[in-house]
Amino acid sequence: MGKAEQTTSQGPGKPDRTGNTGKLISSYYLEIEYLLDRVEQSSTYYQALAVERSATPEEVVRAYQETIKVLHPPYYKVRAAIADDILERIDKSFGRVSQAFFVLTDHSRKVEYDRSLNRSGPVTHLPVTPLPVPAPVTTPSPETEATASHVGAEQEAISVRNSVAGQPVYSKPVEDAASIINRRRCERFKLSMPILLVGHDRLNGRWQEVGKTIDVSKMGVGLTMNRRVQPGLVLHLNMPLPTKLRSHGYSDPSYQLYAIVRRAEPSKNGSRVVGLEFLSEHPPPGYLNDPWCAFRTQKWPGGDRRRDPRVSRSEAVTIEYLDDAMQSIRQETAVTENTSHRGLRIRVKTPSPESDILKVTSRSRAFSGLAVVRNRYIGKDGLERLCLQFTENKWPV
């Protein structure tokens, strides 16, 4: 699968101030031990989630959400205090309850599972039922339009410091179905499932979040999550992916591997749409030393996948960094390197890692418009490049 090498440092996150940490940790250890015992000793999906066989899908969802809250608490200092042996048990329990969630919230799978229980009675271990691959996405929907094709597994990684090309890896599907298929490197499938994301930032260290997939392929996944992540960040994934879409761990109830952030949409209603490229079951070189750093894979070796060709052009523009509330953080003068109607690549001196949406202004062209950051990397000159896509007005080429 794809590989990645370390390039730039991830910006610091915000500190987690929970207070009364000792009491939180003591209370959590009691709660997590009880839950882990429950899941590990369960002989049915119903027992794993502590619901009755008559439970409705809504009740199953609530039970699953409550279980995940205990398995992965939102308090950073509590998570940091968890022993390694308990973390291993938590990972296994997450896979087990996720499999239970999928079976019990799908009517046809639930019916078949109930029949198996009626035939054989309670079982010692939860059966691992491979999820079938759903029908491929042939036309974009408002939800899937927000994600894009994932980088092919045949790509080799290169350091951004050794690359002068800053091509965005993602691009939105176009309206024509044939064009969508031609521009995709691997066919995607609409599939909604819980996914455990584990990452690091320089200040707080290890963090975890449970997201929800939008679509998947053999090479990547589109998902929604709350935390801000920058392109190039490497995350560890844990999800009950269908076996036909896996490259390893075919008999495991949960698929675990590393992936790199290739696309991150600005926050909308507190949620972000993120595109990840699968790497492998092993972390990329340099990850264990600085897991919060940014990584990048080499340029796609195939044909040009852009809808509009880029024109090399150098001119000064003013960029204003905006936060999630669309309030100005600060501004600076940048220089374009290439442009098209839909986007451009700019060279900046003091980028803001806390901002993924910018306002671009060109006095010479009487242009002003909003753009989102699709990719970022460090050039040979040590300056950062931002690859932008306009969200409203088109650049006057």
Tab-separated table of C-alpha atoms in Angstrom:
chain	number	residue	atom	x	y	z
A	1	MET	CA	0.000	0.000	0.000
A	2	GLY	CA	1.075	3.629	0.066
A	3	LYS	CA	4.081	4.740	2.104
A	4	ALA	CA	4.899	8.054	3.741
A	5	GLU	CA	7.899	9.915	5.091
A	6	GLN	CA	8.089	12.677	7.671
A	7	THR	CA	8.058	16.266	6.429
A	8	THR	CA	6.774	19.062	8.664
A	9	SER	CA	5.710	19.468	12.271
A	10	GLN	CA	2.072	19.539	13.239
A	11	GLY	CA	1.039	22.681	15.093
A	12	PRO	CA	0.324	22.486	18.812
A	13	GLY	CA	-3.166	21.734	19.971
A	14	LYS	CA	-5.121	23.318	22.785
A	15	PRO	CA	-4.550	22.084	26.357
A	16	ASP	CA	-7.197	19.914	27.951
A	17	ARG	CA	-8.167	21.356	31.306
A	18	THR	CA	-10.391	18.889	33.128
A	19	GLY	CA	-9.477	19.515	36.768
A	20	ASN	CA	-9.691	16.991	39.582
A	21	THR	CA	-7.762	14.510	37.475
A	22	GLY	CA	-7.082	12.005	40.264
A	23	LYS	CA	-10.749	11.434	41.003
A	24	LEU	CA	-11.535	11.158	37.295
A	25	ILE	CA	-8.866	8.504	36.767
A	26	SER	CA	-9.947	6.462	39.814
A	27	SER	CA	-13.590	6.600	38.753
A	28	TYR	CA	-12.705	5.708	35.179
A	29	TYR	CA	-10.681	2.627	36.161
A	30	LEU	CA	-13.680	1.228	38.012
A	31	GLU	CA	-15.994	1.947	35.106
A	32	ILE	CA	-13.710	0.587	32.377
A	33	GLU	CA	-12.972	-2.640	34.281
A	34	TYR	CA	-16.683	-3.331	34.632
A	35	LEU	CA	-17.319	-2.651	30.947
A	36	LEU	CA	-14.348	-4.685	29.695
A	37	ASP	CA	-15.414	-7.646	31.814
A	38	ARG	CA	-18.905	-7.370	30.385
A	39	VAL	CA	-17.744	-7.317	26.781
A	40	GLU	CA	-15.064	-9.989	27.168
A	41	GLN	CA	-17.395	-12.398	28.939
A	42	SER	CA	-20.313	-11.831	26.573
A	43	SER	CA	-21.421	-14.752	24.436
A	44	THR	CA	-23.823	-12.813	22.184
A	45	TYR	CA	-23.931	-9.446	20.505
A	46	TYR	CA	-26.784	-8.464	22.814
A	47	GLN	CA	-24.698	-9.137	25.893
A	48	ALA	CA	-21.766	-7.188	24.459
A	49	LEU	CA	-23.945	-4.083	24.209
A	50	ALA	CA	-26.092	-4.889	27.276
A	51	VAL	CA	-29.398	-4.771	25.379
A	52	GLU	CA	-32.363	-7.125	25.132
A	53	ARG	CA	-33.112	-9.129	22.000
A	54	SER	CA	-36.223	-6.993	21.589
A	55	ALA	CA	-34.147	-3.783	21.502
A	56	THR	CA	-34.904	-1.382	18.667
A	57	PRO	CA	-32.143	-0.096	16.345
A	58	GLU	CA	-32.361	3.248	18.162
A	59	GLU	CA	-31.775	1.532	21.511
A	60	VAL	CA	-28.818	-0.363	20.054
A	61	VAL	CA	-27.318	2.898	18.760
A	62	ARG	CA	-27.676	4.524	22.184
A	63	ALA	CA	-26.116	1.503	23.895
A	64	TYR	CA	-23.221	1.527	21.437
A	65	GLN	CA	-22.630	5.249	21.934
A	66	GLU	CA	-22.614	4.863	25.707
A	67	THR	CA	-20.154	1.973	25.423
A	68	ILE	CA	-17.812	3.999	23.191
A	69	LYS	CA	-17.872	6.900	25.649
A	70	VAL	CA	-16.460	4.600	28.309
A	71	LEU	CA	-13.981	2.850	26.020
A	72	HIS	CA	-12.653	6.177	24.746
A	73	PRO	CA	-13.238	8.952	27.306
A	74	PRO	CA	-13.040	12.563	26.110
A	75	TYR	CA	-10.612	13.552	28.855
A	76	TYR	CA	-7.015	13.652	27.655
A	77	LYS	CA	-5.399	13.212	31.099
A	78	VAL	CA	-7.541	10.163	31.780
A	79	ARG	CA	-6.599	8.555	28.459
A	80	ALA	CA	-2.906	9.283	29.075
A	81	ALA	CA	-3.055	7.429	32.402
A	82	ILE	CA	-4.453	4.186	30.972
A	83	ALA	CA	-2.031	1.243	31.257
A	84	ASP	CA	-0.863	-0.523	28.089
A	85	ASP	CA	-2.526	-3.832	28.982
A	86	ILE	CA	-5.875	-2.086	29.423
A	87	LEU	CA	-5.406	-0.223	26.141
A	88	GLU	CA	-4.973	-3.578	24.397
A	89	ARG	CA	-8.183	-4.870	25.978
A	90	ILE	CA	-9.971	-1.658	24.970
A	91	ASP	CA	-8.923	-2.082	21.325
A	92	LYS	CA	-10.214	-5.663	21.242
A	93	SER	CA	-13.480	-4.675	22.915
A	94	PHE	CA	-13.953	-1.840	20.448
A	95	GLY	CA	-13.786	-4.299	17.563
A	96	ARG	CA	-16.227	-6.621	19.285
A	97	VAL	CA	-18.885	-4.015	20.096
A	98	SER	CA	-18.497	-2.452	16.624
A	99	GLN	CA	-19.263	-5.808	15.020
A	100	ALA	CA	-22.255	-6.186	17.346
A	101	PHE	CA	-23.427	-2.706	16.409
A	102	PHE	CA	-23.393	-3.464	12.694
A	103	VAL	CA	-25.250	-6.718	12.966
A	104	LEU	CA	-27.938	-5.490	15.352
A	105	THR	CA	-28.672	-2.263	13.449
A	106	ASP	CA	-29.058	-4.014	10.094
A	107	HIS	CA	-32.392	-5.795	9.799
A	108	SER	CA	-31.342	-8.623	7.473
A	109	ARG	CA	-28.140	-9.371	9.393
A	110	LYS	CA	-29.991	-9.239	12.706
A	111	VAL	CA	-32.625	-11.701	11.479
A	112	GLU	CA	-29.938	-14.133	10.311
A	113	TYR	CA	-28.018	-13.718	13.564
A	114	ASP	CA	-31.145	-14.385	15.657
A	115	ARG	CA	-31.772	-17.525	13.620
A	116	SER	CA	-28.238	-18.720	14.348
A	117	LEU	CA	-28.828	-18.158	18.064
A	118	ASN	CA	-32.100	-20.108	17.916
A	119	ARG	CA	-30.346	-23.002	16.203
A	120	SER	CA	-27.261	-23.203	18.391
A	121	GLY	CA	-27.993	-21.159	21.516
A	122	PRO	CA	-25.459	-18.829	23.105
A	123	VAL	CA	-21.917	-19.179	21.776
A	124	THR	CA	-18.644	-18.898	23.642
A	125	HIS	CA	-17.167	-16.306	21.292
A	126	LEU	CA	-18.796	-13.699	19.110
A	127	PRO	CA	-18.813	-14.882	15.503
A	128	VAL	CA	-17.018	-12.692	13.024
A	129	THR	CA	-19.425	-12.103	10.156
A	130	PRO	CA	-17.728	-10.503	7.143
A	131	LEU	CA	-19.745	-7.544	5.933
A	132	PRO	CA	-20.637	-7.708	2.234
A	133	VAL	CA	-19.280	-5.033	-0.053
A	134	PRO	CA	-22.138	-2.677	-0.982
A	135	ALA	CA	-22.937	-1.441	-4.456
A	136	PRO	CA	-20.370	1.017	-5.832
A	137	VAL	CA	-21.099	4.735	-5.946
A	138	THR	CA	-21.714	5.733	-9.556
A	139	THR	CA	-23.117	9.205	-9.076
A	140	PRO	CA	-22.103	11.782	-6.475
A	141	SER	CA	-24.419	12.718	-3.636
A	142	PRO	CA	-24.121	15.872	-1.511
A	143	GLU	CA	-22.401	13.806	1.167
A	144	THR	CA	-19.977	11.905	-1.045
A	145	GLU	CA	-19.178	15.010	-3.126
A	146	ALA	CA	-17.300	16.272	-0.104
A	147	THR	CA	-14.741	13.460	-0.379
A	148	ALA	CA	-12.656	12.323	-3.312
A	149	SER	CA	-10.498	9.588	-4.775
A	150	HIS	CA	-7.764	8.095	-2.638
A	151	VAL	CA	-4.121	7.686	-3.556
A	152	GLY	CA	-3.197	4.371	-5.148
A	153	ALA	CA	-1.449	1.703	-3.113
A	154	GLU	CA	1.355	1.549	-5.635
A	155	GLN	CA	2.615	5.013	-4.685
A	156	GLU	CA	5.965	5.352	-2.953
A	157	ALA	CA	6.507	8.094	-0.393
A	158	ILE	CA	8.831	11.027	-0.796
A	159	SER	CA	9.700	13.815	1.574
A	160	VAL	CA	8.093	17.145	0.801
A	161	ARG	CA	11.452	18.758	1.434
A	162	ASN	CA	12.764	16.883	-1.603
A	163	SER	CA	9.816	17.630	-3.865
A	164	VAL	CA	9.026	20.762	-5.826
A	165	ALA	CA	5.633	19.534	-7.019
A	166	GLY	CA	2.702	20.320	-4.762
A	167	GLN	CA	-0.166	18.671	-6.536
A	168	PRO	CA	-3.407	18.269	-4.558
A	169	VAL	CA	-4.243	14.594	-4.288
A	170	TYR	CA	-7.971	15.063	-4.006
A	171	SER	CA	-10.501	16.639	-6.305
A	172	LYS	CA	-14.264	16.664	-6.108
A	173	PRO	CA	-16.340	14.396	-8.391
A	174	VAL	CA	-17.713	16.097	-11.480
A	175	GLU	CA	-21.286	15.825	-12.634
A	176	ASP	CA	-20.585	13.360	-15.452
A	177	ALA	CA	-20.521	9.775	-14.100
A	178	ALA	CA	-18.021	8.554	-16.724
A	179	SER	CA	-15.642	11.371	-15.833
A	180	ILE	CA	-15.900	10.467	-12.160
A	181	ILE	CA	-14.896	6.852	-12.816
A	182	ASN	CA	-12.011	7.892	-15.091
A	183	ARG	CA	-10.636	10.316	-12.518
A	184	ARG	CA	-10.846	7.922	-9.575
A	185	ARG	CA	-7.927	5.655	-8.793
A	186	CYS	CA	-10.053	3.114	-6.978
A	187	GLU	CA	-13.801	2.628	-6.896
A	188	ARG	CA	-15.531	3.818	-3.734
A	189	PHE	CA	-18.504	2.291	-1.944
A	190	LYS	CA	-21.026	4.049	0.237
A	191	LEU	CA	-20.744	2.527	3.694
A	192	SER	CA	-21.436	4.045	7.102
A	193	MET	CA	-19.541	2.496	10.008
A	194	PRO	CA	-17.852	3.648	13.235
A	195	ILE	CA	-14.106	4.195	12.976
A	196	LEU	CA	-11.655	4.725	15.809
A	197	LEU	CA	-9.039	7.369	14.978
A	198	VAL	CA	-5.846	7.683	17.027
A	199	GLY	CA	-3.451	10.564	16.417
A	200	HIS	CA	-0.954	12.829	18.170
A	201	ASP	CA	-0.332	16.513	18.581
A	202	ARG	CA	2.826	18.125	19.904
A	203	LEU	CA	1.300	19.609	23.073
A	204	ASN	CA	-1.221	17.023	24.341
A	205	GLY	CA	0.256	13.896	22.819
A	206	ARG	CA	-2.019	10.973	21.973
A	207	TRP	CA	-5.692	11.635	21.216
A	208	GLN	CA	-8.608	9.447	20.155
A	209	GLU	CA	-11.913	10.062	18.450
A	210	VAL	CA	-14.674	7.873	17.076
A	211	GLY	CA	-15.751	9.070	13.633
A	212	LYS	CA	-18.200	7.777	11.043
A	213	THR	CA	-17.342	6.686	7.512
A	214	ILE	CA	-19.103	8.093	4.446
A	215	ASP	CA	-17.536	5.911	1.768
A	216	VAL	CA	-14.679	3.411	1.561
A	217	SER	CA	-12.404	1.713	-0.956
A	218	LYS	CA	-9.416	-0.608	-0.855
A	219	MET	CA	-7.154	2.415	-0.769
A	220	GLY	CA	-8.844	4.906	1.512
A	221	VAL	CA	-11.881	6.187	3.344
A	222	GLY	CA	-13.972	9.339	3.591
A	223	LEU	CA	-15.356	10.099	7.045
A	224	THR	CA	-16.774	12.713	9.371
A	225	MET	CA	-15.037	13.723	12.593
A	226	ASN	CA	-14.979	16.676	14.981
A	227	ARG	CA	-11.276	17.272	15.536
A	228	ARG	CA	-9.274	19.538	13.243
A	229	VAL	CA	-6.612	17.585	11.328
A	230	GLN	CA	-4.163	18.887	8.770
A	231	PRO	CA	-3.250	17.243	5.444
A	232	GLY	CA	-0.218	15.029	5.941
A	233	LEU	CA	-1.039	13.901	9.482
A	234	VAL	CA	-0.746	10.119	9.959
A	235	LEU	CA	-3.493	8.423	11.994
A	236	HIS	CA	-4.005	4.882	13.250
A	237	LEU	CA	-7.394	3.431	12.237
A	238	ASN	CA	-9.512	0.699	13.787
A	239	MET	CA	-12.781	-0.236	12.057
A	240	PRO	CA	-14.864	-3.285	11.077
A	241	LEU	CA	-14.073	-2.983	7.350
A	242	PRO	CA	-15.496	-5.639	4.981
A	243	THR	CA	-12.896	-8.330	4.341
A	244	LYS	CA	-13.034	-7.839	0.553
A	245	LEU	CA	-11.678	-4.323	1.007
A	246	ARG	CA	-8.784	-5.344	3.266
A	247	SER	CA	-5.124	-5.957	2.463
A	248	HIS	CA	-4.420	-7.875	5.692
A	249	GLY	CA	-6.156	-9.131	8.849
A	250	TYR	CA	-8.877	-10.922	6.894
A	251	SER	CA	-10.034	-13.006	9.857
A	252	ASP	CA	-9.852	-10.211	12.430
A	253	PRO	CA	-13.117	-8.661	13.615
A	254	SER	CA	-11.571	-5.206	13.254
A	255	TYR	CA	-9.254	-3.828	10.570
A	256	GLN	CA	-6.269	-1.883	11.920
A	257	LEU	CA	-3.771	0.139	9.894
A	258	TYR	CA	-2.178	3.560	9.449
A	259	ALA	CA	-3.512	6.215	7.078
A	260	ILE	CA	-2.536	9.707	6.007
A	261	VAL	CA	-4.873	12.729	5.886
A	262	ARG	CA	-5.208	13.741	2.246
A	263	ARG	CA	-8.162	16.103	2.498
A	264	ALA	CA	-9.840	17.958	5.360
A	265	GLU	CA	-12.936	20.089	4.867
A	266	PRO	CA	-13.627	23.122	7.069
A	267	SER	CA	-15.962	22.554	10.001
A	268	LYS	CA	-19.679	22.573	9.259
A	269	ASN	CA	-22.067	22.290	12.206
A	270	GLY	CA	-19.185	21.061	14.352
A	271	SER	CA	-18.240	18.213	11.996
A	272	ARG	CA	-15.509	17.910	9.361
A	273	VAL	CA	-15.333	15.723	6.280
A	274	VAL	CA	-11.893	14.122	6.011
A	275	GLY	CA	-10.347	11.941	3.321
A	276	LEU	CA	-7.708	9.376	4.337
A	277	GLU	CA	-5.332	7.309	2.216
A	278	PHE	CA	-4.493	3.871	3.593
A	279	LEU	CA	-0.787	3.228	4.192
A	280	SER	CA	-0.132	-0.152	5.831
A	281	GLU	CA	-0.366	-2.008	9.117
A	282	HIS	CA	3.052	-0.560	10.021
A	283	PRO	CA	3.787	3.136	10.700
A	284	PRO	CA	5.867	5.099	8.160
A	285	PRO	CA	9.565	5.833	8.850
A	286	GLY	CA	9.963	8.602	11.412
A	287	TYR	CA	6.441	8.260	12.801
A	288	LEU	CA	7.400	6.675	16.120
A	289	ASN	CA	9.810	9.518	16.898
A	290	ASP	CA	7.527	12.406	15.872
A	291	PRO	CA	3.981	11.091	15.303
A	292	TRP	CA	2.511	14.619	15.196
A	293	CYS	CA	4.551	15.600	12.110
A	294	ALA	CA	3.200	15.922	8.587
A	295	PHE	CA	3.957	13.331	5.902
A	296	ARG	CA	3.429	13.268	2.160
A	297	THR	CA	3.354	10.692	-0.632
A	298	GLN	CA	4.800	11.288	-4.059
A	299	LYS	CA	2.923	12.762	-6.966
A	300	TRP	CA	0.387	10.511	-8.703
A	301	PRO	CA	2.281	8.810	-11.589
A	302	GLY	CA	-0.786	8.545	-13.834
A	303	GLY	CA	-2.465	11.150	-16.020
A	304	ASP	CA	-3.473	14.608	-14.877
A	305	ARG	CA	-6.592	14.303	-12.733
A	306	ARG	CA	-7.398	17.997	-12.526
A	307	ARG	CA	-10.561	19.269	-14.127
A	308	ASP	CA	-8.876	22.571	-15.044
A	309	PRO	CA	-5.213	22.771	-16.120
A	310	ARG	CA	-2.926	24.911	-13.972
A	311	VAL	CA	-1.001	27.848	-15.448
A	312	SER	CA	2.382	28.736	-13.929
A	313	ARG	CA	2.157	32.347	-12.813
A	314	SER	CA	3.821	34.383	-10.078
A	315	GLU	CA	1.954	37.349	-8.627
A	316	ALA	CA	1.302	38.819	-5.196
A	317	VAL	CA	-1.992	38.191	-3.393
A	318	THR	CA	-3.257	38.991	0.083
A	319	ILE	CA	-4.497	36.039	2.122
A	320	GLU	CA	-6.540	36.280	5.280
A	321	TYR	CA	-6.634	33.271	7.632
A	322	LEU	CA	-10.123	32.583	9.031
A	323	ASP	CA	-11.276	30.468	11.966
A	324	ASP	CA	-14.311	28.161	12.071
A	325	ALA	CA	-16.563	31.133	12.879
A	326	MET	CA	-15.215	32.862	9.734
A	327	GLN	CA	-13.471	35.470	11.873
A	328	SER	CA	-10.098	36.820	10.788
A	329	ILE	CA	-7.035	35.419	12.591
A	330	ARG	CA	-4.440	37.440	10.666
A	331	GLN	CA	-3.305	38.176	7.114
A	332	GLU	CA	-0.144	38.212	5.035
A	333	THR	CA	1.081	38.729	1.489
A	334	ALA	CA	1.684	35.518	-0.472
A	335	VAL	CA	2.927	34.692	-3.975
A	336	THR	CA	1.098	32.447	-6.435
A	337	GLU	CA	3.002	29.674	-8.213
A	338	ASN	CA	0.255	28.271	-10.426
A	339	THR	CA	-3.406	29.109	-10.948
A	340	SER	CA	-6.635	27.881	-12.522
A	341	HIS	CA	-10.272	28.931	-12.374
A	342	ARG	CA	-10.894	26.568	-9.458
A	343	GLY	CA	-7.756	26.993	-7.369
A	344	LEU	CA	-4.136	27.962	-7.007
A	345	ARG	CA	-0.909	27.154	-5.214
A	346	ILE	CA	0.688	29.879	-3.129
A	347	ARG	CA	3.981	30.324	-1.286
A	348	VAL	CA	3.639	31.709	2.256
A	349	LYS	CA	6.086	32.718	4.985
A	350	THR	CA	4.042	32.361	8.181
A	351	PRO	CA	1.225	29.821	7.647
A	352	SER	CA	-1.473	29.297	10.262
A	353	PRO	CA	-2.036	25.596	11.109
A	354	GLU	CA	-5.225	26.557	12.990
A	355	SER	CA	-6.899	27.743	9.772
A	356	ASP	CA	-8.091	25.648	6.849
A	357	ILE	CA	-10.159	28.323	5.109
A	358	LEU	CA	-8.713	31.524	3.646
A	359	LYS	CA	-9.862	34.685	1.948
A	360	VAL	CA	-7.776	35.455	-1.146
A	361	THR	CA	-7.625	39.001	-2.547
A	362	SER	CA	-5.896	40.278	-5.673
A	363	ARG	CA	-6.043	44.010	-6.292
A	364	SER	CA	-4.540	43.747	-9.763
A	365	ARG	CA	-7.320	41.367	-10.820
A	366	ALA	CA	-10.074	42.956	-8.736
A	367	PHE	CA	-10.693	39.535	-7.214
A	368	SER	CA	-11.747	38.396	-3.751
A	369	GLY	CA	-12.942	34.927	-2.784
A	370	LEU	CA	-12.915	32.180	-0.167
A	371	ALA	CA	-10.787	29.066	-0.575
A	372	VAL	CA	-10.097	25.910	1.443
A	373	VAL	CA	-6.675	24.359	1.983
A	374	ARG	CA	-6.468	21.067	0.062
A	375	ASN	CA	-2.805	20.342	0.686
A	376	ARG	CA	0.257	21.924	2.290
A	377	TYR	CA	3.946	21.093	2.169
A	378	ILE	CA	7.445	22.530	2.612
A	379	GLY	CA	9.438	23.309	-0.540
A	380	LYS	CA	13.202	23.035	-1.044
A	381	ASP	CA	13.532	26.687	-0.075
A	382	GLY	CA	12.064	25.946	3.372
A	383	LEU	CA	8.866	27.907	2.695
A	384	GLU	CA	5.428	26.366	2.964
A	385	ARG	CA	3.118	25.940	-0.006
A	386	LEU	CA	-0.664	25.938	0.326
A	387	CYS	CA	-2.785	24.306	-2.371
A	388	LEU	CA	-6.161	26.049	-2.395
A	389	GLN	CA	-9.541	25.363	-3.956
A	390	PHE	CA	-12.036	28.197	-4.333
A	391	THR	CA	-15.479	27.651	-2.848
A	392	GLU	CA	-17.333	30.523	-4.520
A	393	ASN	CA	-15.816	32.980	-7.021
A	394	LYS	CA	-13.600	31.661	-9.809
A	395	TRP	CA	-10.094	32.993	-10.286
A	396	PRO	CA	-9.816	35.153	-13.448
A	397	VAL	CA	-7.126	33.291	-15.391
